[in-house]
PDB file of C-alpha atoms in Angstrom:
ATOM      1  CA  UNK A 121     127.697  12.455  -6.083  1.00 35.00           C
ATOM      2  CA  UNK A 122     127.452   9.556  -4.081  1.00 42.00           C
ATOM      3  CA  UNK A 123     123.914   8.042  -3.502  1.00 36.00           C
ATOM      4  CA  UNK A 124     121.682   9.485  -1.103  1.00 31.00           C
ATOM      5  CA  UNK A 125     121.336   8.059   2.077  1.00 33.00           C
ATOM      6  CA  UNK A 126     118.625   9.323   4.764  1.00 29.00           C
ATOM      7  CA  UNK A 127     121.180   8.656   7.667  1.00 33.00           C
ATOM      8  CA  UNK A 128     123.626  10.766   6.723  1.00 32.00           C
ATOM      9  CA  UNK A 129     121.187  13.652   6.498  1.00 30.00           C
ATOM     10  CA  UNK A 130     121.571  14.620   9.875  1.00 28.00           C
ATOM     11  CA  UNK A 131     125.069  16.118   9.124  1.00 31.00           C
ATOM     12  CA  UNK A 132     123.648  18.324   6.514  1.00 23.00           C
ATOM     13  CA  UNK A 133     120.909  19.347   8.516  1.00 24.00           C
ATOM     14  CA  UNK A 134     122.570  20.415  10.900  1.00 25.00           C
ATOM     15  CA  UNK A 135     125.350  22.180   9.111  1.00 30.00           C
ATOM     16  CA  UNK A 136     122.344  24.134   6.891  1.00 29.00           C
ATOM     17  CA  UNK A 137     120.542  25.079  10.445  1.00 32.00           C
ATOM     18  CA  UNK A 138     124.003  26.906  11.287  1.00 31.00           C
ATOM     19  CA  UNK A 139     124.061  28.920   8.346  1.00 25.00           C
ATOM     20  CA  UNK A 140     120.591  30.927   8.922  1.00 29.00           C
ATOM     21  CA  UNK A 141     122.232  32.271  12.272  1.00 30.00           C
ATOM     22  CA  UNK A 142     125.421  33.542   9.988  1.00 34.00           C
ATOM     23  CA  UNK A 143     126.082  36.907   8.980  1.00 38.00           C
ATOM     24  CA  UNK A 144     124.874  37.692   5.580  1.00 41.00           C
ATOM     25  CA  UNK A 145     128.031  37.903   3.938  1.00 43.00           C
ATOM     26  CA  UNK A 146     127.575  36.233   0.692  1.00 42.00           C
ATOM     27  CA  UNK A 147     131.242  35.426   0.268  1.00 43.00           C
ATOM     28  CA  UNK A 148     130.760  33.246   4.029  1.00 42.00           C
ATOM     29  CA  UNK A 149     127.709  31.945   2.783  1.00 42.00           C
ATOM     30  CA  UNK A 150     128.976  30.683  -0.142  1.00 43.00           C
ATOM     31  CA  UNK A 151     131.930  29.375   1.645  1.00 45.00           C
ATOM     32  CA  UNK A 152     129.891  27.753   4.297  1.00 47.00           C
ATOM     33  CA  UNK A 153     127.580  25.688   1.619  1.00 44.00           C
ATOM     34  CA  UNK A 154     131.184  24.856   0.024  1.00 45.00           C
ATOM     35  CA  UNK A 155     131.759  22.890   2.836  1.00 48.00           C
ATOM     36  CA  UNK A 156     128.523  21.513   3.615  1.00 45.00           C
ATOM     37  CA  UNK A 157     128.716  19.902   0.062  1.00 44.00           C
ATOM     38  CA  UNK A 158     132.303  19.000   0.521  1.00 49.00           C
ATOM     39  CA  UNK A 159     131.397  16.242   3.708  1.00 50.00           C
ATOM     40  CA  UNK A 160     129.019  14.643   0.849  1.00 51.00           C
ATOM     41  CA  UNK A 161     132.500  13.217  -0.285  1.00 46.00           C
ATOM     42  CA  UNK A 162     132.942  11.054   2.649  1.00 68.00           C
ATOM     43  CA  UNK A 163     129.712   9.159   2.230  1.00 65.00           C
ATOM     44  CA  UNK A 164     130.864   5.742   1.795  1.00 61.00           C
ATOM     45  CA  UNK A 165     129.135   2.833   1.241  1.00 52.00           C
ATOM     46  CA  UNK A 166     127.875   0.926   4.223  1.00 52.00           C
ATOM     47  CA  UNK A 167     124.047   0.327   4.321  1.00 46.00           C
ATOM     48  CA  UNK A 168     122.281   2.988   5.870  1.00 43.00           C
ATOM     49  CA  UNK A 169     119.990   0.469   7.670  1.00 40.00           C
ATOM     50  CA  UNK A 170     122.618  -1.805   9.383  1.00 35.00           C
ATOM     51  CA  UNK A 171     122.341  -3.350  12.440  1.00 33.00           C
ATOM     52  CA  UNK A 172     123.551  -2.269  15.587  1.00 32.00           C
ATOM     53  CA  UNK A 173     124.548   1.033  17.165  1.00 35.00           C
ATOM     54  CA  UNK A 174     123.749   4.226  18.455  1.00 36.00           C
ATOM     55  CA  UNK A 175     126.321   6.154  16.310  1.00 47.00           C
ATOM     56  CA  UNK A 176     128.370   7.438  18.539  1.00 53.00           C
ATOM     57  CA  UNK A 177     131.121   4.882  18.598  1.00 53.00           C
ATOM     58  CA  UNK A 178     130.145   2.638  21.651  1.00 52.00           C
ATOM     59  CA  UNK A 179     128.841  -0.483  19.726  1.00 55.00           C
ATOM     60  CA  UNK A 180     132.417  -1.101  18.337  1.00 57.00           C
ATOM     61  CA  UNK A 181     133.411  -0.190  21.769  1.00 55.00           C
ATOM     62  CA  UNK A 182     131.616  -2.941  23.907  1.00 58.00           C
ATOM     63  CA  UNK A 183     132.371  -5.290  20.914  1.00 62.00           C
ATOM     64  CA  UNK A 184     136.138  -4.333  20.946  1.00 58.00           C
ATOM     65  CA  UNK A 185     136.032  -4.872  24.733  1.00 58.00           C
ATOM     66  CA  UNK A 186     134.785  -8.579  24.782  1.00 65.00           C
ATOM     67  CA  UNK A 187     137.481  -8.752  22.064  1.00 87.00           C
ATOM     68  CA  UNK A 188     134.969  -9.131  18.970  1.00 95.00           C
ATOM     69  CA  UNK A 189     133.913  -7.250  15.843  1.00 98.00           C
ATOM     70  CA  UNK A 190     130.205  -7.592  13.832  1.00 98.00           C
ATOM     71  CA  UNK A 191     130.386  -7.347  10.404  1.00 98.00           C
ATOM     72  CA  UNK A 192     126.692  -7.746   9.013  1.00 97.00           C
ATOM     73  CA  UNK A 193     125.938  -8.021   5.497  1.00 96.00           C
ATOM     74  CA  UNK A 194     124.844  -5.207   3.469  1.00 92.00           C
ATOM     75  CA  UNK A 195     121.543  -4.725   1.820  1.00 86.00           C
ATOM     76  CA  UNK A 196     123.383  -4.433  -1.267  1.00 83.00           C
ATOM     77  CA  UNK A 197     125.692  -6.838  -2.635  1.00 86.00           C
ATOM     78  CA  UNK A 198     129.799  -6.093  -2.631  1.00 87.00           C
ATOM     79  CA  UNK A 199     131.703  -4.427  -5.219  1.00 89.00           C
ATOM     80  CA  UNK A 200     133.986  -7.191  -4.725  1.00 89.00           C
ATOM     81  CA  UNK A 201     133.341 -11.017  -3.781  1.00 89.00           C
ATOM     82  CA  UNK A 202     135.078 -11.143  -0.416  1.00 96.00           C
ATOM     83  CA  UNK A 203     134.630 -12.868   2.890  1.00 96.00           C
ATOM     84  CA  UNK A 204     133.610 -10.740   6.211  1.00 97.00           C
ATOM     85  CA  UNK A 205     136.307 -10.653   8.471  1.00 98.00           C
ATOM     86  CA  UNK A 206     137.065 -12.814  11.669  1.00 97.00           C
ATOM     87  CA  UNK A 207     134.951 -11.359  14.354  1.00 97.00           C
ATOM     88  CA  UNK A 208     138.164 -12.234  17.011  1.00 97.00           C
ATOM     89  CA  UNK A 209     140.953  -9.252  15.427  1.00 97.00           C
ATOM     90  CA  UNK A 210     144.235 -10.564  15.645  1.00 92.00           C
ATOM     91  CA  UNK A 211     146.614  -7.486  15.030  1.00 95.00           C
ATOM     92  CA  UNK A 212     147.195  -5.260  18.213  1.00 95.00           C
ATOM     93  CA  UNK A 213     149.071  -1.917  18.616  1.00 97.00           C
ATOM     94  CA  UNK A 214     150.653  -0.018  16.050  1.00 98.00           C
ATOM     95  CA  UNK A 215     152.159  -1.307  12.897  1.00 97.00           C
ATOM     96  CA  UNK A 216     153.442  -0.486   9.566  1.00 98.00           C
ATOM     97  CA  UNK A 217     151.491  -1.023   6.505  1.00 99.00           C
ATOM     98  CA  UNK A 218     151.922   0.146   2.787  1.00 99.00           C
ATOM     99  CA  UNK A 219     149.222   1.450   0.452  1.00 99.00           C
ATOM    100  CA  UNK A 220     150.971   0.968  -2.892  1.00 99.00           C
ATOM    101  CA  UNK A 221     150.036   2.963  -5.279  1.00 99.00           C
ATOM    102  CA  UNK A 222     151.166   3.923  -8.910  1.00 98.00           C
ATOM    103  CA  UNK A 223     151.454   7.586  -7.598  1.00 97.00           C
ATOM    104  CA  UNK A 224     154.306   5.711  -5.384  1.00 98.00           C
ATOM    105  CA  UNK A 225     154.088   4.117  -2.062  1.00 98.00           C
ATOM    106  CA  UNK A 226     152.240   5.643   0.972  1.00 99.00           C
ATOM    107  CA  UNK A 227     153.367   4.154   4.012  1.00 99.00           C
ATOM    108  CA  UNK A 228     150.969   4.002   6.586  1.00 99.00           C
ATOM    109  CA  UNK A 229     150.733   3.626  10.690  1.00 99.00           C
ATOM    110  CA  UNK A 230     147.721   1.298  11.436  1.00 99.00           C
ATOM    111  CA  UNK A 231     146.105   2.030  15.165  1.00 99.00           C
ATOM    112  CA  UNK A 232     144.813  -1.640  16.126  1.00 98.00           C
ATOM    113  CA  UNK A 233     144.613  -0.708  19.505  1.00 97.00           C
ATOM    114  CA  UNK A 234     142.294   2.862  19.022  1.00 98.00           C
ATOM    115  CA  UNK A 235     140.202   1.037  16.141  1.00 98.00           C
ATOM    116  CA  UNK A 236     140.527  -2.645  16.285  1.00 98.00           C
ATOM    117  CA  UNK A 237     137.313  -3.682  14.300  1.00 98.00           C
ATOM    118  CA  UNK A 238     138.417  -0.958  11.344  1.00 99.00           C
ATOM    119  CA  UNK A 239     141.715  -2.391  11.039  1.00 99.00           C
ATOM    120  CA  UNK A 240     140.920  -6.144  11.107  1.00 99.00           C
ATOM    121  CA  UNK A 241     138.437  -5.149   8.431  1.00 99.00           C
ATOM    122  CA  UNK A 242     141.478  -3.107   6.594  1.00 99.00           C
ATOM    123  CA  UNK A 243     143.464  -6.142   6.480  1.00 98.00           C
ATOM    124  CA  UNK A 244     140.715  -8.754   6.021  1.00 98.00           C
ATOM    125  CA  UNK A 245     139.797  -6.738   2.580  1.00 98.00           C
ATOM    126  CA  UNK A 246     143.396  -6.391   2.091  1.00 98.00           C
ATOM    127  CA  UNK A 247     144.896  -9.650   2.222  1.00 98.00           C
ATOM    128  CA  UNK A 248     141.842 -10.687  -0.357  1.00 98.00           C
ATOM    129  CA  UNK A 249     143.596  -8.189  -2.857  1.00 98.00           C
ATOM    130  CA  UNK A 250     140.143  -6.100  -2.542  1.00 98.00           C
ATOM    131  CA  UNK A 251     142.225  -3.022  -2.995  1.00 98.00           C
ATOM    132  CA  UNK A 252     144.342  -4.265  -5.830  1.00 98.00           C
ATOM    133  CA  UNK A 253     143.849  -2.102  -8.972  1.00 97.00           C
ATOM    134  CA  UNK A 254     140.993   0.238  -8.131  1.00 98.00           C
ATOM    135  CA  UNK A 255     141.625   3.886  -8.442  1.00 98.00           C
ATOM    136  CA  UNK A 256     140.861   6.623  -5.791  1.00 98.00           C
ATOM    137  CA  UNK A 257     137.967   8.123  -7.152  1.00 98.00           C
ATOM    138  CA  UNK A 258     137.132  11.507  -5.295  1.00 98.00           C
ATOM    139  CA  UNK A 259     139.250  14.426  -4.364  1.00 98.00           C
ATOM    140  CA  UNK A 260     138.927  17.523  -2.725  1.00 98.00           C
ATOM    141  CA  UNK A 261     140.921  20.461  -2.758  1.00 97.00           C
ATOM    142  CA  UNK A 262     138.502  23.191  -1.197  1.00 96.00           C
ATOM    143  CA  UNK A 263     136.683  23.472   2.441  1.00 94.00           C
ATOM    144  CA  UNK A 264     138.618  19.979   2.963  1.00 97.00           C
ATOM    145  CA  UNK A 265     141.472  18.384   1.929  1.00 99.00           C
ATOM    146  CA  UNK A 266     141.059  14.209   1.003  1.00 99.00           C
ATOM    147  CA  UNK A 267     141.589  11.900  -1.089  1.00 99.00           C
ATOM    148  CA  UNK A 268     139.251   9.025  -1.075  1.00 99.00           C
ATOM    149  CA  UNK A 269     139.491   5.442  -2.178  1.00 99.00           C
ATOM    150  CA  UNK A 270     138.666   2.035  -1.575  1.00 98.00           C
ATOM    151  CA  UNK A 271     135.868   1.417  -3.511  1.00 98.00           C
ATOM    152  CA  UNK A 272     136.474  -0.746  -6.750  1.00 96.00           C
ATOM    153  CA  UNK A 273     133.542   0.603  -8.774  1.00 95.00           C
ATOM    154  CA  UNK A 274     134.888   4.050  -8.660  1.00 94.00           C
ATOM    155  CA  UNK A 275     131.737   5.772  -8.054  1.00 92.00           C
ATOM    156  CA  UNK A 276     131.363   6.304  -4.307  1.00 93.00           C
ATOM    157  CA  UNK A 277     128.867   3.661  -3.482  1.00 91.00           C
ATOM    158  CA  UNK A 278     130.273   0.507  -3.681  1.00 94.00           C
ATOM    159  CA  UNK A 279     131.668  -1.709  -0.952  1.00 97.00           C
ATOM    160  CA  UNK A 280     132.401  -5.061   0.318  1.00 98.00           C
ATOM    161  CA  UNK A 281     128.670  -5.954   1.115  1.00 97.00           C
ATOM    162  CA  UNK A 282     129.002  -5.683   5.166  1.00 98.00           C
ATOM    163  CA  UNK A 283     129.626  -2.670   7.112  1.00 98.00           C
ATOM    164  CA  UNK A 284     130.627  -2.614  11.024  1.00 98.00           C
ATOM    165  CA  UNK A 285     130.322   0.357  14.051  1.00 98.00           C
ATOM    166  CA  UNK A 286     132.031   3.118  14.429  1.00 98.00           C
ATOM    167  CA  UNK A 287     134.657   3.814  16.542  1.00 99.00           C
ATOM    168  CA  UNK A 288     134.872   7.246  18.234  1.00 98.00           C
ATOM    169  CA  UNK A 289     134.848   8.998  21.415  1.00 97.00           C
ATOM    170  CA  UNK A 290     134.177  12.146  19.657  1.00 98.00           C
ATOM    171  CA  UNK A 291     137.584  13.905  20.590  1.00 98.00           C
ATOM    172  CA  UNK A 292     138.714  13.027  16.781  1.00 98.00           C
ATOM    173  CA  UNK A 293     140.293  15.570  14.507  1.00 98.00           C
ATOM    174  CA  UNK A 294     141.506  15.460  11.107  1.00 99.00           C
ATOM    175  CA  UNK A 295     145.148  17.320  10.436  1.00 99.00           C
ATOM    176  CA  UNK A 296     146.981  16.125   7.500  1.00 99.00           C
ATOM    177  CA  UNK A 297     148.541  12.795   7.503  1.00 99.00           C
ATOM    178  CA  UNK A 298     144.782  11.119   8.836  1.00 99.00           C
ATOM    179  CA  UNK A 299     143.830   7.871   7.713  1.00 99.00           C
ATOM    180  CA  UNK A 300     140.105   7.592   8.097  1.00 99.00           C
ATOM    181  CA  UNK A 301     136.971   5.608   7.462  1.00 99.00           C
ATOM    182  CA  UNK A 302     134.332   7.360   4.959  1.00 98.00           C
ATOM    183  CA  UNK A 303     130.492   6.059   5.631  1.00 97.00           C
ATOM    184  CA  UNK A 304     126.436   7.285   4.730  1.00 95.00           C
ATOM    185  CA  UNK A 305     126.104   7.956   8.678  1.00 96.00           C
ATOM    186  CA  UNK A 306     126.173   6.005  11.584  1.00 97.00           C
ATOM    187  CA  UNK A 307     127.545   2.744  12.095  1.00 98.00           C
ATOM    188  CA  UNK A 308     128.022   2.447   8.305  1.00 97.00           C
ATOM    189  CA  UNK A 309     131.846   1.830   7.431  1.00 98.00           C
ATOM    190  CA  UNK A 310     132.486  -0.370   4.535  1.00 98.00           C
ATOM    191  CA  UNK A 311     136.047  -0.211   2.839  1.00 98.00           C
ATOM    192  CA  UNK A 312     136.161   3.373   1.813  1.00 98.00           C
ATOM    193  CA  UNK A 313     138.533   5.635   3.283  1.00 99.00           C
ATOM    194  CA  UNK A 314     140.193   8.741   2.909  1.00 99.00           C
ATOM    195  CA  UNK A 315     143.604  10.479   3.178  1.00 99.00           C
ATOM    196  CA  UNK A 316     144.015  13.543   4.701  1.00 99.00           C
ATOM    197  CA  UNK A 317     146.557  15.586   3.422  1.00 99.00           C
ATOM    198  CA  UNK A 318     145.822  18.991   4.867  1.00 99.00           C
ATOM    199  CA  UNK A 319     144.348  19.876   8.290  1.00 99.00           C
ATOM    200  CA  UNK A 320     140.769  19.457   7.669  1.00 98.00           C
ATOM    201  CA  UNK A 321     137.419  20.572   9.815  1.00 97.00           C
ATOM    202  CA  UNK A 322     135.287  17.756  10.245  1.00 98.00           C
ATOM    203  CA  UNK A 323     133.073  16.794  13.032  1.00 98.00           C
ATOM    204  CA  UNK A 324     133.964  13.740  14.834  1.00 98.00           C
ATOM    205  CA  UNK A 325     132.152  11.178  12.784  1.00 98.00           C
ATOM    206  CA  UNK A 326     134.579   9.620  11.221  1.00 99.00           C
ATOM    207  CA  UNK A 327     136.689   6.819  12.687  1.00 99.00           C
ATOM    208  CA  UNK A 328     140.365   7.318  12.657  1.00 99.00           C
ATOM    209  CA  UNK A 329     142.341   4.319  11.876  1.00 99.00           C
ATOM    210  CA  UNK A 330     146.262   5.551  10.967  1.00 99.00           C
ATOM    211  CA  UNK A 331     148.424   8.084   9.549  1.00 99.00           C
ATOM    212  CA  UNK A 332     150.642   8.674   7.048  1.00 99.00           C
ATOM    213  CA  UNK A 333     154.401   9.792   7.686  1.00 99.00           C
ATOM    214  CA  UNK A 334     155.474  13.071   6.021  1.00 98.00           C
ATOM    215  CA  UNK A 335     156.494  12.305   2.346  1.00 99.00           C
ATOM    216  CA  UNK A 336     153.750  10.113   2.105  1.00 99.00           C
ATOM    217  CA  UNK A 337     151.363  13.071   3.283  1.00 99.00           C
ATOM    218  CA  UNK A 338     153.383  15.297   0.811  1.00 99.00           C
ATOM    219  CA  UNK A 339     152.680  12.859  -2.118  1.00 99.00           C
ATOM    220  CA  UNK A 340     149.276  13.204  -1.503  1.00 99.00           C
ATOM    221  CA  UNK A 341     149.094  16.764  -1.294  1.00 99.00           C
ATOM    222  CA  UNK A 342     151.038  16.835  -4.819  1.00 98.00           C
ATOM    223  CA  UNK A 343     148.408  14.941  -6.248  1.00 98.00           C
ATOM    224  CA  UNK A 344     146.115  17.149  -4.830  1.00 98.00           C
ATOM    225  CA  UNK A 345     147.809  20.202  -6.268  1.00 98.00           C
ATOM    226  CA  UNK A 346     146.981  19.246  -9.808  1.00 97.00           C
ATOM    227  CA  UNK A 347     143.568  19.589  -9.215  1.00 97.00           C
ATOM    228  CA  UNK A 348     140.423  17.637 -10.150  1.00 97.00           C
ATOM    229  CA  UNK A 349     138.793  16.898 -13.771  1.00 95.00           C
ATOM    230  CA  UNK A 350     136.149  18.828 -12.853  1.00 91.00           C
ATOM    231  CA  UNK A 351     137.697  22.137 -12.578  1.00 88.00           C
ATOM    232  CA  UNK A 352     136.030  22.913  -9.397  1.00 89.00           C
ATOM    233  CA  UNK A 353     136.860  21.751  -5.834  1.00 94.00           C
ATOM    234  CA  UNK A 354     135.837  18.181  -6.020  1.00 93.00           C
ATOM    235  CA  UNK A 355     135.779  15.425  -8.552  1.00 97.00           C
ATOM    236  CA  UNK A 356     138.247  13.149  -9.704  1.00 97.00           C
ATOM    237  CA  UNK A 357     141.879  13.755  -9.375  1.00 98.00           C
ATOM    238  CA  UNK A 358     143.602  15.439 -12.847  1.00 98.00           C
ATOM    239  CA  UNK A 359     146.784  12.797 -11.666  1.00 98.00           C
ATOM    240  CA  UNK A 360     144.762   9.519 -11.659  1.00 97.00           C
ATOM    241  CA  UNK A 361     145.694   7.398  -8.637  1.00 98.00           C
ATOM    242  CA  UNK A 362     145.199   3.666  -8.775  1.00 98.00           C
ATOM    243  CA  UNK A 363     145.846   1.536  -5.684  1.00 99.00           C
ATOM    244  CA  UNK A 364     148.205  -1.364  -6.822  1.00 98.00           C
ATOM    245  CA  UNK A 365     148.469  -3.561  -3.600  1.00 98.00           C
ATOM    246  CA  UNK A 366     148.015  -2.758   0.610  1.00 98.00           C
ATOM    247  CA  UNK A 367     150.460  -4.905   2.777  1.00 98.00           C
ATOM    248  CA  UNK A 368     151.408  -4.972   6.552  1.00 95.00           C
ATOM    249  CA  UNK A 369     154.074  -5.345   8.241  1.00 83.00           C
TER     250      UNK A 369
END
């Protein structure tokens, strides 16, 4: 599992509170701590003590109103040696990008207008070839359904040694075809991020930066049907996935 972080307890808290006022049913209970577990896979890897933010989305918001992003360094260095990105984004609106992969090409819709300091930071990381050649290392075929990548260690904590705010209004849901930011709580996104390719219950605390179109969605999901190498409902995919190149339009 990824490394423990104390601000992302609050999810699981909260999650383990609703379960004493469930019925008894074993078979719900065991269902319910299923999923609890499962949102441990979309810990990510920005510090857990960055600056800045209440969590709930409106430090990226005043920042993406004066038309800046903050990007400040990690407590931990970067998988990767890369360069934070320009705090002035330059894309706008909706665009088409490509996550290459050898799986086969995932082509992507990137929302620079809904999450303007996640996608500058997508295609800062991705114009420095972060991406290139790192494998997505965590899937999940039970409670949820993602596939996460982005981080070129392959074991859940790494990143690109800054993290930036969140960007939410809380109305955010995750069907299949979501492109979203993983993170270790608040106001910690780094450059993991995960692929929805089946709706998916989880509360709004995850910023949504694109979508996939339909084949790409159903590529994922094909992955996905092969399972994991763990047997179980989580672990690394049985069809290994390695990322091979991200480019915009």
């Amino acid at each position: 599992m990824d490394h423990p972080a104390q601000s992302r307890s609050h999810a699981l808290t909260r999650h383990s509170d609703d379960l004493t006022r469930r019925p008894k049913s074993a078979a719900l209970l065991a269902l319910a701590a299923f999923a609890v577990l499962a949102l441990l896979l979309l810990t990510g890897c920005g510090s857990s003590d960055s600056e800045g933010g209440s969590g709930d989305g409106s430090n990226a918001s005043n920042e993406a109103a004066a038309g800046t992003c903050s990007y400040p360094a990690d407590s931990q260095s970067g998988a990767e040696d890369v360069d934070a990105p320009a705090e002035k984004p330059e894309a706008d609106g909706e665009f088409e990008a490509t996550i290459g992969t050898n799986a086969g090409d995932l082509a992507v819709t990137l929302d620079a207008d809904g999450a303007p300091c996640t996608v500058n930071s997508f295609l800062s990381l991705a114009k420095q070839k972060y991406f290139d050649d790192t494998d997505c290392h965590r899937l999940t075929t039970e409670g949820i359904f993602v596939l996460q990548c982005g981080d070129p260690s392959g074991t859940g904590s790494g990143g690109p040694g800054y993290s930036f705010a969140d960007e939410l209004d809380g109305s955010e849901t995750y069907p299949a075809g979501t492109l979203a930011m993983a993170n270790s709580g608040p106001d910690t996104n780094g450059s993991q991020f995960f692929v929805v390719y089946d709706d998916s219950s989880l509360p709004p605390d995850y910023t949504v930066f694109g979508s996939l179109d339909e084949d790409s969605t159903k590529t994922v999901a094909d992955i996905a049907a092969k399972g994991t190498d763990s047997g179980a409902g989580d672990g690394a995919p049985n069809q290994k996935v390695t990322i091979t190149e991200v480019s915009a339009d």
